[in-house]
Coordinates of C-alpha atoms in Angstrom, one line a residue:
M1 CA 46.6 -52.9 37.8
T2 CA 42.8 -53.0 37.5
Q3 CA 41.1 -50.2 39.4
K4 CA 38.2 -51.1 41.6
T5 CA 34.9 -49.5 40.8
S6 CA 33.5 -47.8 43.9
R7 CA 30.1 -48.5 45.3
K8 CA 29.2 -44.9 44.7
E9 CA 30.0 -45.1 41.0
L10 CA 28.0 -48.4 40.7
L11 CA 25.0 -46.7 42.3
K12 CA 25.4 -43.8 39.9
D13 CA 25.5 -46.2 36.9
D14 CA 22.4 -48.0 38.2
M15 CA 20.5 -44.7 38.5
V16 CA 21.4 -43.9 34.9
V17 CA 20.3 -47.3 33.6
E18 CA 17.1 -47.0 35.7
S19 CA 16.4 -43.5 34.3
S20 CA 17.0 -44.7 30.8
V21 CA 14.6 -47.6 31.3
E22 CA 12.0 -45.3 32.7
I23 CA 12.3 -43.0 29.7
V24 CA 12.0 -45.9 27.3
D25 CA 8.9 -47.1 29.1
W26 CA 7.4 -43.6 29.1
L27 CA 8.1 -43.3 25.4
E28 CA 6.5 -46.6 24.7
K29 CA 3.4 -45.8 26.7
H30 CA 3.0 -42.4 25.1
K31 CA 4.0 -43.4 21.6
P32 CA 0.7 -42.6 20.0
Q33 CA 0.6 -39.1 21.4
I34 CA 4.2 -38.5 20.4
V35 CA 3.5 -39.7 16.9
R36 CA 0.4 -37.5 16.7
G37 CA 2.3 -34.5 18.1
A38 CA 5.2 -35.0 15.6
A39 CA 2.8 -35.3 12.8
A40 CA 1.0 -32.2 13.8
F41 CA 4.3 -30.3 14.1
A42 CA 5.4 -31.6 10.7
A43 CA 2.0 -30.5 9.2
L44 CA 2.4 -27.1 10.8
V45 CA 5.9 -26.7 9.2
V46 CA 4.4 -27.7 5.8
I47 CA 1.6 -25.2 6.2
V48 CA 4.0 -22.4 7.2
A49 CA 6.3 -23.2 4.3
A50 CA 3.3 -23.3 1.9
W51 CA 2.0 -20.0 3.2
T52 CA 5.4 -18.4 2.9
W53 CA 5.8 -19.6 -0.7
W54 CA 2.2 -18.6 -1.6
S55 CA 2.5 -15.1 -0.1
G56 CA 5.8 -14.5 -1.7
S57 CA 4.3 -15.7 -5.0
Q58 CA 1.4 -13.3 -4.6
R59 CA 3.8 -10.4 -3.9
R60 CA 5.9 -11.1 -6.9
E61 CA 2.8 -11.4 -9.1
A62 CA 1.4 -8.1 -7.7
Q63 CA 4.7 -6.4 -8.5
R64 CA 4.8 -7.8 -12.0
R65 CA 1.3 -6.7 -12.7
F66 CA 1.9 -3.3 -11.2
D67 CA 5.0 -2.8 -13.4
E68 CA 2.9 -3.8 -16.4
G69 CA 0.2 -1.4 -15.5
M70 CA 2.7 1.5 -15.2
R71 CA 4.2 0.7 -18.6
L72 CA 0.7 0.9 -20.1
L73 CA -0.5 3.9 -18.3
R74 CA 2.8 5.9 -18.5
P75 CA 4.6 4.5 -21.5
Q76 CA 8.1 5.8 -22.3
A77 CA 8.5 7.6 -25.6
A78 CA 10.7 5.6 -28.0
Q79 CA 13.2 7.7 -30.0
G80 CA 11.1 10.8 -29.5
A81 CA 8.0 9.3 -31.0
P82 CA 4.9 9.9 -28.7
V83 CA 3.3 6.9 -27.2
E84 CA -0.3 6.9 -26.3
P85 CA -1.2 5.7 -22.8
K86 CA -3.6 2.8 -22.5
P87 CA -5.6 3.3 -19.3
A88 CA -8.2 0.7 -20.2
E89 CA -5.5 -2.0 -20.5
A90 CA -3.6 -0.7 -17.5
L91 CA -6.8 -0.8 -15.4
A92 CA -6.9 -4.6 -15.5
A93 CA -3.2 -4.9 -14.6
F94 CA -3.6 -2.6 -11.6
E95 CA -6.8 -4.3 -10.5
T96 CA -5.0 -7.7 -10.4
A97 CA -2.0 -6.1 -8.6
A98 CA -4.3 -4.6 -6.0
S99 CA -6.1 -7.9 -5.4
K100 CA -2.8 -9.8 -5.0
G101 CA -1.0 -7.1 -3.1
G102 CA -3.7 -6.7 -0.4
D103 CA -2.9 -4.1 2.2
S104 CA 0.8 -4.1 1.4
A105 CA 2.5 -1.0 0.0
I106 CA 2.3 -2.4 -3.6
G107 CA -1.3 -3.2 -3.1
R108 CA -2.2 0.3 -2.0
A109 CA -0.2 1.9 -4.8
A110 CA -2.0 -0.4 -7.3
R111 CA -5.4 0.7 -5.9
Y112 CA -4.3 4.3 -6.4
Y113 CA -3.3 3.8 -10.0
H114 CA -6.4 1.7 -10.6
A115 CA -8.4 4.8 -9.5
V116 CA -6.2 7.1 -11.8
C117 CA -7.1 4.8 -14.7
L118 CA -10.8 5.1 -13.9
L119 CA -10.6 8.9 -13.8
E120 CA -8.8 9.0 -17.1
L121 CA -11.6 6.8 -18.5
G122 CA -14.3 9.2 -17.2
R123 CA -15.4 7.0 -14.3
G124 CA -14.9 9.4 -11.4
A125 CA -17.7 7.9 -9.3
D126 CA -16.0 4.5 -9.4
A127 CA -12.6 6.0 -8.5
V128 CA -14.0 7.6 -5.3
P129 CA -14.2 4.5 -3.0
L130 CA -10.8 3.2 -4.2
L131 CA -9.1 6.5 -3.3
E132 CA -10.9 6.8 0.0
S133 CA -9.6 3.3 0.9
V134 CA -6.0 4.3 0.0
V135 CA -6.3 7.5 2.1
G136 CA -7.6 5.5 5.0
A137 CA -5.0 2.8 4.7
A138 CA -1.9 5.0 4.0
R139 CA -3.0 7.8 6.4
T140 CA 0.2 9.8 6.0
G141 CA 3.0 10.1 3.5
A142 CA 3.4 10.8 -0.2
L143 CA 0.9 8.2 -1.4
A144 CA -1.8 9.4 1.1
D145 CA -1.3 13.0 0.1
S146 CA -1.4 12.2 -3.7
A147 CA -4.5 10.1 -3.1
R148 CA -6.2 13.0 -1.4
A149 CA -5.4 15.3 -4.3
M150 CA -6.7 12.7 -6.7
L151 CA -9.7 12.1 -4.6
A152 CA -10.6 15.8 -5.0
K153 CA -10.6 15.3 -8.7
A154 CA -12.8 12.2 -8.4
Y155 CA -15.2 14.1 -6.2
E156 CA -15.5 16.9 -8.8
A157 CA -15.8 14.3 -11.6
S158 CA -18.6 12.6 -9.8
G159 CA -20.5 15.9 -9.1
A160 CA -19.5 16.3 -5.4
V161 CA -17.9 19.7 -6.1
D162 CA -18.2 21.0 -2.5
K163 CA -16.4 17.9 -1.2
A164 CA -13.7 18.5 -3.8
E165 CA -13.2 22.2 -2.8
S166 CA -13.2 21.4 0.9
L167 CA -10.6 18.6 0.5
L168 CA -8.3 20.8 -1.7
R169 CA -8.5 23.6 0.9
E170 CA -7.6 21.1 3.6
I171 CA -4.5 20.1 1.7
A172 CA -3.6 23.7 1.0
A173 CA -3.8 24.5 4.8
S174 CA -1.7 21.5 5.8
T175 CA 1.8 22.4 7.1
D176 CA 3.3 18.9 7.2
G177 CA 2.1 17.3 4.0
T178 CA 4.1 16.3 0.9
F179 CA 1.6 17.8 -1.6
P180 CA 2.5 21.4 -2.5
P181 CA -0.1 23.7 -0.8
D182 CA 0.2 26.3 -3.5
V183 CA -0.7 23.7 -6.1
A184 CA -3.7 22.6 -4.0
L185 CA -4.9 26.2 -3.7
L186 CA -4.3 26.8 -7.4
R187 CA -6.6 23.8 -8.1
V188 CA -9.3 25.4 -5.8
G189 CA -9.1 28.5 -8.1
Q190 CA -9.4 26.4 -11.2
L191 CA -12.3 24.4 -9.8
L192 CA -14.1 27.7 -8.9
Q193 CA -13.4 29.0 -12.4
R194 CA -14.9 25.9 -14.0
Q195 CA -18.0 26.4 -11.8
G196 CA -18.4 29.9 -13.2
K197 CA -17.5 31.5 -9.9
T198 CA -15.1 34.1 -11.5
D199 CA -14.8 36.5 -8.6
E200 CA -14.0 33.7 -6.1
A201 CA -11.6 32.2 -8.5
R202 CA -9.8 35.5 -9.0
R203 CA -9.4 36.0 -5.2
T204 CA -8.1 32.4 -4.9
F205 CA -5.5 32.9 -7.7
Q206 CA -4.4 36.2 -6.0
E207 CA -4.0 34.3 -2.7
V208 CA -1.7 31.8 -4.4
V209 CA 0.5 34.6 -5.8
T210 CA 0.5 36.5 -2.4
R211 CA 1.1 33.5 -0.2
F212 CA 3.4 31.5 -2.4
P213 CA 5.1 34.0 -4.8
Q214 CA 8.0 31.5 -5.5
G215 CA 5.8 28.4 -5.5
S216 CA 5.3 26.2 -8.5
G217 CA 1.7 27.3 -8.7
A218 CA 2.4 31.0 -8.7
A219 CA 3.2 31.4 -12.5
E220 CA 0.0 29.6 -13.5
A221 CA -2.0 31.6 -11.0
R222 CA -0.6 34.8 -12.5
A223 CA -1.5 33.6 -16.0
S224 CA -5.0 32.8 -14.8
L225 CA -5.4 36.3 -13.3
T226 CA -4.2 37.9 -16.5
A227 CA -6.7 35.8 -18.5
L228 CA -9.6 36.7 -16.2
S229 CA -8.7 40.4 -16.5
Q230 CA -9.1 40.4 -20.3

């Protein structure tokens, strides 16, 4: 037996049809805007995808060049035969890695080793701004602390001895850093000794031994004290 369709159901169906027609009419009227919007969205998706691919490619290339630089700067001995580091060649690799790495961790590490290469090539003044940028970007942690210690070397190499001593003393006084404070203080003594300030150097070496008797710098400080007494 055929069921009768109620008036309520018919009205409901009419409303659905009317709504559908209105939607179709609206779509027709706004078709240009919709097309433009869809095209803009598609372009945005393409741009995001391209950026993601490009940035990933940059990171991979930065890592590749960084690894290459490390192999050149700190080569592994083969079967006990000494291998000479090649800082001049490593310099170019680290420079490229720093450029492609930007302010990422690999980019900052590349700038640090770029500066190390410059120091080993006798270009301390050129190393200073690189190390200062690493210290400013990293702020805390092992890389920042190592960069500070290396920056002290760069300051001395560029003739800014007072800056070097001040920075080393700052590292030695730090209680929450990763760089050994006794080694920093030992380097202060060595810097003073190189400057011909023998009495100040002797007092600094003695301070290392007194404050850090079991530290890694104590044995070298004792040896320096013995040498100065002869």
